mmCIF file of C-alpha atoms and ligand atoms in Angstrom:
data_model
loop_
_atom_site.group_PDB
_atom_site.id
_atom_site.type_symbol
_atom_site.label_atom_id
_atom_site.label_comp_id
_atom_site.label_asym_id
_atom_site.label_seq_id
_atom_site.Cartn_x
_atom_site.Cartn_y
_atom_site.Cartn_z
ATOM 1 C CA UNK A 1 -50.357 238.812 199.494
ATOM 2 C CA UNK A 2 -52.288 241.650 197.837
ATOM 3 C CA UNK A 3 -53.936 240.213 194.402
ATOM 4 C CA UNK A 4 -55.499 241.917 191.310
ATOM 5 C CA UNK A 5 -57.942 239.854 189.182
ATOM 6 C CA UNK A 6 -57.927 240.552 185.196
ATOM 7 C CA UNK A 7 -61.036 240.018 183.589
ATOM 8 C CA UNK A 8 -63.067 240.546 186.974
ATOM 9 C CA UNK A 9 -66.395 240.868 185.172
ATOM 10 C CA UNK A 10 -66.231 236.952 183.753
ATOM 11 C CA UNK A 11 -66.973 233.647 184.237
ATOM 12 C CA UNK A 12 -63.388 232.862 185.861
ATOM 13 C CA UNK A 13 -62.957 236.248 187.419
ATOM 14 C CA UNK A 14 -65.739 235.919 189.693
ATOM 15 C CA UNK A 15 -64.287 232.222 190.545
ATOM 16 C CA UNK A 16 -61.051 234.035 191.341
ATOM 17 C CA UNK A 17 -62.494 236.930 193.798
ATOM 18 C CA UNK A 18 -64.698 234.529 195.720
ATOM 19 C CA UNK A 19 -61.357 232.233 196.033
ATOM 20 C CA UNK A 20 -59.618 235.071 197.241
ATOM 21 C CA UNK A 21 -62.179 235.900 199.893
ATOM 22 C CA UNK A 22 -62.472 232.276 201.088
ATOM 23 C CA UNK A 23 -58.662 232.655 202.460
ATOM 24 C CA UNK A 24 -56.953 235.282 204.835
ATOM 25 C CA UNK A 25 -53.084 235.321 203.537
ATOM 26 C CA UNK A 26 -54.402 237.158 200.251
ATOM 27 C CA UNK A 27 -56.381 240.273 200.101
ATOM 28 C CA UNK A 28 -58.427 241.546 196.734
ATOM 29 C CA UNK A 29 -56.578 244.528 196.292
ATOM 30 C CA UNK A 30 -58.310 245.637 192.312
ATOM 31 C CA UNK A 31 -60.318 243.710 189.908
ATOM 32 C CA UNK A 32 -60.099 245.551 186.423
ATOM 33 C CA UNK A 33 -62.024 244.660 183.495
ATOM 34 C CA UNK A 34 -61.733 245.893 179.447
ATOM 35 C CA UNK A 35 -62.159 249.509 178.638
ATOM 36 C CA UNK A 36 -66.248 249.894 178.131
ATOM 37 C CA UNK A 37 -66.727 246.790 179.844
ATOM 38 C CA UNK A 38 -70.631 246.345 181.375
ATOM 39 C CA UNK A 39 -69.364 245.547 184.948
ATOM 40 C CA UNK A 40 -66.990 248.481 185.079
ATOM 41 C CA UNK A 41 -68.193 250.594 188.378
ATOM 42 C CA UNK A 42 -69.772 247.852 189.761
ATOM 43 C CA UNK A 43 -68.736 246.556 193.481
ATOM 44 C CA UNK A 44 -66.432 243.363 192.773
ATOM 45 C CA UNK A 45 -68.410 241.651 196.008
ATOM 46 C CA UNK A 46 -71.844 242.431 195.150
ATOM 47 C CA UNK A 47 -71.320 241.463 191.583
ATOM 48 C CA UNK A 48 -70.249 237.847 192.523
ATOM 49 C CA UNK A 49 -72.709 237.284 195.070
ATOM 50 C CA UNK A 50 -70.325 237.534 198.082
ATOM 51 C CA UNK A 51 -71.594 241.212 199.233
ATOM 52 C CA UNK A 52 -70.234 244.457 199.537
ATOM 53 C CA UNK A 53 -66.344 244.138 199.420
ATOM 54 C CA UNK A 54 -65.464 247.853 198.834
ATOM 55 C CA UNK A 55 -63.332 246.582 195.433
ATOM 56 C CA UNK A 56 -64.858 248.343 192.460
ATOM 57 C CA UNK A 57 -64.178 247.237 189.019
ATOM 58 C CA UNK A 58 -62.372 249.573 186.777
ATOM 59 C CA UNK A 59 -60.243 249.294 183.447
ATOM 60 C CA UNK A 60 -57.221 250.563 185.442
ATOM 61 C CA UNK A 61 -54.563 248.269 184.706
ATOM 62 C CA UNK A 62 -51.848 250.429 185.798
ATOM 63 C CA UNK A 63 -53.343 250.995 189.438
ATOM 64 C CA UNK A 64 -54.187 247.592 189.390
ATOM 65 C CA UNK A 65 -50.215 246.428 189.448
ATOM 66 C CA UNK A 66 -49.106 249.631 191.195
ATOM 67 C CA UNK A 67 -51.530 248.549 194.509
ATOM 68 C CA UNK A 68 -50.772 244.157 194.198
ATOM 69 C CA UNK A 69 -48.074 242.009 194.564
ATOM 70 C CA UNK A 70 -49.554 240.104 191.662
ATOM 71 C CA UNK A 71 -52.310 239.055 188.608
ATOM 72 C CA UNK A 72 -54.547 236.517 188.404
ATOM 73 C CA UNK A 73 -55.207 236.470 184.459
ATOM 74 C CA UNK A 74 -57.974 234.449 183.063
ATOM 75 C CA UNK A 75 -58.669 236.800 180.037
ATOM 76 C CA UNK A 76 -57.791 236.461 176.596
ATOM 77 C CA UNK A 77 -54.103 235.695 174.722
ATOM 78 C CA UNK A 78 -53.631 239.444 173.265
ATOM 79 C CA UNK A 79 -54.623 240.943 176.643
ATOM 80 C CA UNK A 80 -52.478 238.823 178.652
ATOM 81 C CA UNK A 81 -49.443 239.322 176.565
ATOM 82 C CA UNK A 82 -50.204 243.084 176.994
ATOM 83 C CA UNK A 83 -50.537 242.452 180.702
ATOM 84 C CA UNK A 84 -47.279 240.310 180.817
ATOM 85 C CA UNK A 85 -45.031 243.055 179.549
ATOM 86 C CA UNK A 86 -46.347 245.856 181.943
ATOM 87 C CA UNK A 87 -46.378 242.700 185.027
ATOM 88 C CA UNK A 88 -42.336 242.019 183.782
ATOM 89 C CA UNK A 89 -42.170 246.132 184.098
ATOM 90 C CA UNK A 90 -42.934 246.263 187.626
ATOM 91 C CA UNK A 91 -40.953 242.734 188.431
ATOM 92 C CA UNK A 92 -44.928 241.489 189.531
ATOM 93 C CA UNK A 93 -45.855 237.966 190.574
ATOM 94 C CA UNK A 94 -48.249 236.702 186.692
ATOM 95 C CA UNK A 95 -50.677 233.658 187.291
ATOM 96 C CA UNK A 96 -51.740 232.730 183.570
ATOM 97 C CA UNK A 97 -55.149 230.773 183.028
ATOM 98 C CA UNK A 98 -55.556 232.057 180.158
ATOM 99 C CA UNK A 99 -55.553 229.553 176.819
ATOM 100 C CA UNK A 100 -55.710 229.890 173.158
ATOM 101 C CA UNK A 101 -51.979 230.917 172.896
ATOM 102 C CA UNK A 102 -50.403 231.066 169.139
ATOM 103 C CA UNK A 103 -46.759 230.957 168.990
ATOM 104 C CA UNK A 104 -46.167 234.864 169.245
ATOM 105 C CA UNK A 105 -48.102 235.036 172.135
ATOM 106 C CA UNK A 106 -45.706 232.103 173.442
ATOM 107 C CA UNK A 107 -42.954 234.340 172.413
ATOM 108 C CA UNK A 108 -43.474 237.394 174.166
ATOM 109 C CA UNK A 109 -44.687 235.524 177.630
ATOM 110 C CA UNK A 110 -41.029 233.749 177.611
ATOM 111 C CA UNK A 111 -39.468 237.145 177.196
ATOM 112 C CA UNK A 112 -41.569 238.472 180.014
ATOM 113 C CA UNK A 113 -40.342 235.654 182.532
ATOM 114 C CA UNK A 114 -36.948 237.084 182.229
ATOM 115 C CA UNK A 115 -38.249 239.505 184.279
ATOM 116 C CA UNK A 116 -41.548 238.695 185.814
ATOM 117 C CA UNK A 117 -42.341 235.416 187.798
ATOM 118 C CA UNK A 118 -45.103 233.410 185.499
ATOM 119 C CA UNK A 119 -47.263 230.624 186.858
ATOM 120 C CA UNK A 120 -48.824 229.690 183.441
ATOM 121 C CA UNK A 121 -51.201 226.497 182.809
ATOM 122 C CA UNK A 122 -54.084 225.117 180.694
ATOM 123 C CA UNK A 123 -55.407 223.890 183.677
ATOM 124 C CA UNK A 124 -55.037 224.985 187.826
ATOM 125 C CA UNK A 125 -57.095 222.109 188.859
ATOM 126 C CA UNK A 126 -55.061 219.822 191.457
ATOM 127 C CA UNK A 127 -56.985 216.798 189.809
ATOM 128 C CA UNK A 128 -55.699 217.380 185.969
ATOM 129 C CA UNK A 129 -52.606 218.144 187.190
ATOM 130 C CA UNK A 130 -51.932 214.747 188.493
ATOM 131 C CA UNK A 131 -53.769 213.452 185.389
ATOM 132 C CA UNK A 132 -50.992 214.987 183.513
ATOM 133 C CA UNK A 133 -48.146 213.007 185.100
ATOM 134 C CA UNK A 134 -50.812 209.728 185.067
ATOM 135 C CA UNK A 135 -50.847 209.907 181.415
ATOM 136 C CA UNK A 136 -47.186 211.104 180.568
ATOM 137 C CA UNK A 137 -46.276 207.442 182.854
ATOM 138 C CA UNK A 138 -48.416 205.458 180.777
ATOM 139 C CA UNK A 139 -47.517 206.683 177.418
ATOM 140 C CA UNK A 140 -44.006 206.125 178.191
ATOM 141 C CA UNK A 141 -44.853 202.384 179.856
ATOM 142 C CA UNK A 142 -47.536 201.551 176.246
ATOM 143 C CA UNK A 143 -46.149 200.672 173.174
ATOM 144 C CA UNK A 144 -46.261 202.825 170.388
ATOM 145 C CA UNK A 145 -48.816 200.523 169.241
ATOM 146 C CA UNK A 146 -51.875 201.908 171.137
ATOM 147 C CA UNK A 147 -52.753 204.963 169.608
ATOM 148 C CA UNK A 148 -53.609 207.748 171.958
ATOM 149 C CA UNK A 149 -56.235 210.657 171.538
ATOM 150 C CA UNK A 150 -57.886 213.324 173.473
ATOM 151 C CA UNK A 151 -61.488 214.070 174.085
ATOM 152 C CA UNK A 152 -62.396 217.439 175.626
ATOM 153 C CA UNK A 153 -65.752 218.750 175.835
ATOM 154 C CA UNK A 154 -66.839 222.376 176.925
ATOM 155 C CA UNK A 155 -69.548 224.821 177.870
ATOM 156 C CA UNK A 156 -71.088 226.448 174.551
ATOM 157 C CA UNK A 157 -68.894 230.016 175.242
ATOM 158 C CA UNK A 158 -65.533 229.177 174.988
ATOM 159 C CA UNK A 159 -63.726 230.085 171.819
ATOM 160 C CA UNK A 160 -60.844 228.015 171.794
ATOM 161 C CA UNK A 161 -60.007 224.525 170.817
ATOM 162 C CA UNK A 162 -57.925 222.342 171.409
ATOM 163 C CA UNK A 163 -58.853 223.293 174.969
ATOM 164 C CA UNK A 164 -55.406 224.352 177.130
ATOM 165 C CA UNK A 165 -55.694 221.328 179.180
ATOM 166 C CA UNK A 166 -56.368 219.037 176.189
ATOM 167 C CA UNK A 167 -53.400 220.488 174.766
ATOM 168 C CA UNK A 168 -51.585 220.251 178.014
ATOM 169 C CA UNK A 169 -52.691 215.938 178.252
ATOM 170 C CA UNK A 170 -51.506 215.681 174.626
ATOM 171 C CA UNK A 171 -47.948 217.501 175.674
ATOM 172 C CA UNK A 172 -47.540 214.983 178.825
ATOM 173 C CA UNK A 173 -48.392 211.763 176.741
ATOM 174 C CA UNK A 174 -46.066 213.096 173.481
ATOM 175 C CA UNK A 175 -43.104 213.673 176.742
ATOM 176 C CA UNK A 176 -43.916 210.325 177.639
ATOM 177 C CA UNK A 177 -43.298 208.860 174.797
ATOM 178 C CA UNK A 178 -40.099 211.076 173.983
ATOM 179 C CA UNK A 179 -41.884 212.645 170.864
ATOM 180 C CA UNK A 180 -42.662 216.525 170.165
ATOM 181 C CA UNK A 181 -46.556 217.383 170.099
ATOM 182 C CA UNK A 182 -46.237 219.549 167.364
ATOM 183 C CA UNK A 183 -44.912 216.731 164.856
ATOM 184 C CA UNK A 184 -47.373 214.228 165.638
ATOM 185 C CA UNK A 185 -50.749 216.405 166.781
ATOM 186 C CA UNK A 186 -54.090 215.346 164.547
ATOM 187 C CA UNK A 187 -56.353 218.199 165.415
ATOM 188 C CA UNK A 188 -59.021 217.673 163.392
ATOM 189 C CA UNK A 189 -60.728 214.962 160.859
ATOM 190 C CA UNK A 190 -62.912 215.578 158.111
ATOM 191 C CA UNK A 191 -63.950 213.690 154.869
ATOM 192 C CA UNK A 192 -61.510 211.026 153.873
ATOM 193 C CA UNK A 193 -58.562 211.193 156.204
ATOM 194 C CA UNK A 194 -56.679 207.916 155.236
ATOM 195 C CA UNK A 195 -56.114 205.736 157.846
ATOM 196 C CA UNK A 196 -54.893 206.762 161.248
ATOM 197 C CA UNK A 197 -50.622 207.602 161.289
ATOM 198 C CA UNK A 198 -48.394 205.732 163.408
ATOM 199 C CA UNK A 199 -47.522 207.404 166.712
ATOM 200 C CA UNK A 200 -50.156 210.352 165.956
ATOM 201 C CA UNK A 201 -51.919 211.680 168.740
ATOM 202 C CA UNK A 202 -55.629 212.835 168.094
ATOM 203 C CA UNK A 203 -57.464 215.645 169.652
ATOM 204 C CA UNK A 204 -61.775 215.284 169.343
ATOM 205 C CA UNK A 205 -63.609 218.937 170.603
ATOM 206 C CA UNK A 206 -67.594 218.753 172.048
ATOM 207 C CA UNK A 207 -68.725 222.034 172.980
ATOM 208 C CA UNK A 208 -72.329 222.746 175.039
ATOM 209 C CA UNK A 209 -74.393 223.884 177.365
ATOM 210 C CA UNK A 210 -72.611 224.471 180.740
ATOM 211 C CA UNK A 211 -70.040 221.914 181.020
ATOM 212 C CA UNK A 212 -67.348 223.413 183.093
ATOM 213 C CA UNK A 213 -64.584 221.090 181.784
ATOM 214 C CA UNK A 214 -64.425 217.358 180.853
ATOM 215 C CA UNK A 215 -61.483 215.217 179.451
ATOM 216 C CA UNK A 216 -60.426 211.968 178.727
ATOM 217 C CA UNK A 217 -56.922 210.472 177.143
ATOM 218 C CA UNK A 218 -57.534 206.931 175.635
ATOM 219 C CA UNK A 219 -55.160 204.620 174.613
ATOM 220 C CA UNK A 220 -56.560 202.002 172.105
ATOM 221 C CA UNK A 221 -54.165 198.771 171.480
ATOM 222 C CA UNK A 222 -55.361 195.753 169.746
ATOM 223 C CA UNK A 223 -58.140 194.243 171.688
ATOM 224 C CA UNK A 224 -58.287 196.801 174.985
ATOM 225 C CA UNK A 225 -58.476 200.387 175.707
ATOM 226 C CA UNK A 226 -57.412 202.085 178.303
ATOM 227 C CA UNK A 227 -59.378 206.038 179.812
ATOM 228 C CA UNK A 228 -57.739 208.303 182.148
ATOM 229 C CA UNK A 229 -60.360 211.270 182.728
ATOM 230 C CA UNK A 230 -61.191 213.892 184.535
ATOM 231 C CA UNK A 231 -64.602 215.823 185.355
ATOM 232 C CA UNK A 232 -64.293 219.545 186.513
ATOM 233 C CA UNK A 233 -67.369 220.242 188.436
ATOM 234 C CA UNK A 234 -66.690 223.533 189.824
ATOM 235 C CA UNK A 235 -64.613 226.348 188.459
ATOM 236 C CA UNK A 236 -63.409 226.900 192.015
ATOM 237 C CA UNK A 237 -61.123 224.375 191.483
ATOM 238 C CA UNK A 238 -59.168 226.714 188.878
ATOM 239 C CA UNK A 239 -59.532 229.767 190.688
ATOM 240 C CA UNK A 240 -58.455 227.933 194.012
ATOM 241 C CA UNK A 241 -55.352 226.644 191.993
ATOM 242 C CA UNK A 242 -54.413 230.275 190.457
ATOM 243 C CA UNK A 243 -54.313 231.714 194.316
ATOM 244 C CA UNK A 244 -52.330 228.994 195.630
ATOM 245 C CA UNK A 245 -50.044 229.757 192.513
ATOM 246 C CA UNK A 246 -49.888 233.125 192.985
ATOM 247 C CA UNK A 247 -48.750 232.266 197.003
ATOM 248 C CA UNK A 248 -45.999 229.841 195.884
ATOM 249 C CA UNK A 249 -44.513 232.323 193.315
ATOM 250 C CA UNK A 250 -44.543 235.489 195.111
ATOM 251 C CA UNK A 251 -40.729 236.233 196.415
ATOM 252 C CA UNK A 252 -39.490 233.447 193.513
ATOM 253 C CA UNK A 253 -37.060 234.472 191.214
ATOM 254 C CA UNK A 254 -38.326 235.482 187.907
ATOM 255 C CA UNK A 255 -39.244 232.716 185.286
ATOM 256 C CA UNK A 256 -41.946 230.963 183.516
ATOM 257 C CA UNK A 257 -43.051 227.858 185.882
ATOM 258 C CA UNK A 258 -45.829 225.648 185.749
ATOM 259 C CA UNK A 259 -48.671 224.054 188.239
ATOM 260 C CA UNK A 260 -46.811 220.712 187.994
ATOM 261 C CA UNK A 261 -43.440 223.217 189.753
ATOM 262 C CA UNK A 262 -46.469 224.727 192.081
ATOM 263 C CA UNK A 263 -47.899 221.074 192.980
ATOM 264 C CA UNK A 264 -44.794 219.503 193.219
ATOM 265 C CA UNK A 265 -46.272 216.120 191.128
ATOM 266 C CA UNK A 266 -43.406 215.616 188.942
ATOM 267 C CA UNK A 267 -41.891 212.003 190.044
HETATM 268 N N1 NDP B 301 -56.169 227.447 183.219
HETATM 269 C C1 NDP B 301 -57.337 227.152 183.799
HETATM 270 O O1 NDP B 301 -57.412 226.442 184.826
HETATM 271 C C2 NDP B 301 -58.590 227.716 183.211
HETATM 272 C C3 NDP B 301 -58.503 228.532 182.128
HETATM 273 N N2 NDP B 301 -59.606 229.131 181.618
HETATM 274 C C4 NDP B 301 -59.373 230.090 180.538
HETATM 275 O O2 NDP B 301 -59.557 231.390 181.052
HETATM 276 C C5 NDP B 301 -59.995 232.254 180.006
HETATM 277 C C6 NDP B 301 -61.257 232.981 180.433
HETATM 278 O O3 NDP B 301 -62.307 232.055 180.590
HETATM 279 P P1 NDP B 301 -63.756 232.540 181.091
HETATM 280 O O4 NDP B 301 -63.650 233.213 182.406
HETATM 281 O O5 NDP B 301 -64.656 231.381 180.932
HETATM 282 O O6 NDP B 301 -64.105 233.618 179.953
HETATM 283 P P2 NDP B 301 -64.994 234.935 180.079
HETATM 284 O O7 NDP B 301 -65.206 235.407 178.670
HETATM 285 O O8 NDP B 301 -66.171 234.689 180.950
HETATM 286 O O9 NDP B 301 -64.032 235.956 180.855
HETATM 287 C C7 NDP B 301 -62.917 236.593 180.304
HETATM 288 C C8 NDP B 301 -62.994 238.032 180.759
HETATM 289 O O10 NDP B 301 -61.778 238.717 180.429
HETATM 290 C C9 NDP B 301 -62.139 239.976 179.898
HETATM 291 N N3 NDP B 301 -61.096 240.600 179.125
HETATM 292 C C10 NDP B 301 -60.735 240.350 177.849
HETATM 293 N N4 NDP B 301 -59.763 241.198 177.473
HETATM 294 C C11 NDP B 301 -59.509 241.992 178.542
HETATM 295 C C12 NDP B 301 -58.614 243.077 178.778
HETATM 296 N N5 NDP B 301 -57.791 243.523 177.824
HETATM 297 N N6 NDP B 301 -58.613 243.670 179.991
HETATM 298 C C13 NDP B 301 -59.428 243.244 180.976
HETATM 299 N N7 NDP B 301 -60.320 242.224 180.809
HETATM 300 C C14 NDP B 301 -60.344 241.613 179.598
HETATM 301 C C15 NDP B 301 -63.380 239.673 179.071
HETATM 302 O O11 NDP B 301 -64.066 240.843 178.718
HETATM 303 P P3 NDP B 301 -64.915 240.836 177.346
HETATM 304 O O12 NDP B 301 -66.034 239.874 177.587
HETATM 305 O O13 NDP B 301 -65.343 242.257 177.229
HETATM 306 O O14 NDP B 301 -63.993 240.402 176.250
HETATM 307 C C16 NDP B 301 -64.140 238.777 180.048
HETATM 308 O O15 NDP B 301 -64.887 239.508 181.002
HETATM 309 C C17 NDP B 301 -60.154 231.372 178.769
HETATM 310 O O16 NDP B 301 -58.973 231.448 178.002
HETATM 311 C C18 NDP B 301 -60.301 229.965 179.370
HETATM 312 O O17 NDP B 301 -59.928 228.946 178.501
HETATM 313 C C19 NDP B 301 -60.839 228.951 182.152
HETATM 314 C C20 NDP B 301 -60.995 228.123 183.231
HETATM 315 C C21 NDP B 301 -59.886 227.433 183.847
HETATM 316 O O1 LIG B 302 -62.701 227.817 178.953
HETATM 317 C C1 LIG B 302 -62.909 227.085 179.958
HETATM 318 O O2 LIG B 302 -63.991 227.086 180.543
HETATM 319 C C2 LIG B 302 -61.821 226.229 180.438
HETATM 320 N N1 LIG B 302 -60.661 226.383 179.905
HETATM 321 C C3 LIG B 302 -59.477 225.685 180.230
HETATM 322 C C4 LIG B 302 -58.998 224.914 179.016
HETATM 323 O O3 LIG B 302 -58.986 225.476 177.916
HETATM 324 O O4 LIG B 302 -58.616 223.764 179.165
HETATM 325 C C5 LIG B 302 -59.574 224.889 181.504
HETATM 326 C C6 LIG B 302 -60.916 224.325 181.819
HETATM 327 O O5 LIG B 302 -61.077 223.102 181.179
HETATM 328 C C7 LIG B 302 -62.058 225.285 181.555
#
């Protein structure tokens, strides 16, 4: 499978063209960063530390889909909705890593996937997948009595928060308990708050340093706790996720699907 990578020239980007080179049933085909970009020019290889690969980075976007079979998108939520509609053009294969969505980005990626196949998640890891369906089973097995809340914490770059995989935990334990996020999220505390609501689930941000990605989901009854985490060491566990993504959802039909369809986790 030919791939592009969006956003070759970041942190994630240069995750995704090393993954890319570790396997032989995908090939780099263009790595593309923003118009003006510092990396643009560069050799895609050379500027990840893998050597010479022959790939240079340009802000070509519509060479990039014309030569791939699809994107690996770790970028930002106006660029990928940009990307999305040209992707749904061309009937392209869209792997989303992307987070910091607001509903109208939501929006227009759903009206893509009537046309484009979308593998979109907060989180490609294997291990936070499985976390996922850990904590959506034991919200729905606790009582609404133990009150459930989300810790993330982050390198000091990243500019959104909730982070998407705190926001994806806090979507798995509100299915699990057969509630909808949106009417019982507390994402944020300040000052005097009153006293905790019933059935709310909390969200807590730490950003800095390097931290590539921590979280934990605790459920506090009366008298014991209970902390399902998860430590990302390596951001080759994303990028290693978005290819095998990318593999499962070329020749699908079109539609928006998630890691949990790609990992097959759901019991
Ligand atoms: N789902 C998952 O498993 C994971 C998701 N992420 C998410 O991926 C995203 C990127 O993270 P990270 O790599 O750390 O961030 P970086 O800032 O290091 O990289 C993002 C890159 O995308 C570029 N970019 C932005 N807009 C465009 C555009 N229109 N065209 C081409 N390139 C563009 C940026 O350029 P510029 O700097 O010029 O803006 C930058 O080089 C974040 O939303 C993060 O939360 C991260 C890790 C795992
Ligand atoms: O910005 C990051 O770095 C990460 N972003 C994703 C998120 O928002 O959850 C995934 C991972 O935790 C790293």
């Amino acid at each position: 499978m030919r791939l592009a990578v969006a956003g070759a020239g970041g942190r994630m980007g240069a995750a995704l063209i090393r993954a890319i080179a570790e396997r032989d049933d995908v090939v780099l085909a263009a790595a593309f960063e923003r118009e003006g970009a510092d990396a643009i020019g560069a050799d895609s290889g050379e500027r990840t530390g893998l050597g010479r690969n022959g790939v240079p980075i340009t802000d070509d976007l519509d060479e990039a889909i014309a030569t791939s079979d699809g994107l690996l998108d770790f970028t930002a939520p106006d660029a990928t909705t940009g990307f999305a509609g040209a992707l749904a053009e061309a009937g392209r294969v869209h792997v989303i890593g992307t987070t910091g969505f607001e509903t109208q980005h939501e929006d227009a990626l759903q009206t893509a996937a009537q046309r484009a196949t979308i593998v979109k998640s907060g989180n490609m890891s294997l291990g936070v997948n499985l976390l996922a369906e850990l904590v959506r089973q034991a919200a729905k097995a606790l009582p609404e009595s133990f009150d459930i809340e989300v810790l993330e914490m982050h390198h000091r770059h990243k500019v959104d928060a909730p982070s998407g995989t705190a926001l994806l935990l806090g979507e798995a334990a509100a299915e699990g308990r057969g509630i909808v996020l949106a009417d019982h999220a507390v994402r944020g505390r300040d000052g005097q708050t009153g006293p905790r609501p019933d059935g709310a689930i909390g969200f807590a941000t730490l950003r800095g340093g390097s931290v590539v990605g921590d979280h934990s989901v605790i459920m506090a009854g009366a008298g014991e706790r209970i902390t399902l985490s998860h430590h990302a060491e390596d951001r080759a566990i994303f990028a290693r996720g978005a290819v095998a993504a990318a593999l499962w959802a070329h020749g699908r039909p079109p539609g928006l699907y998630s890691m949990i369809d790609v990992l097959g986790l759901r019991s």
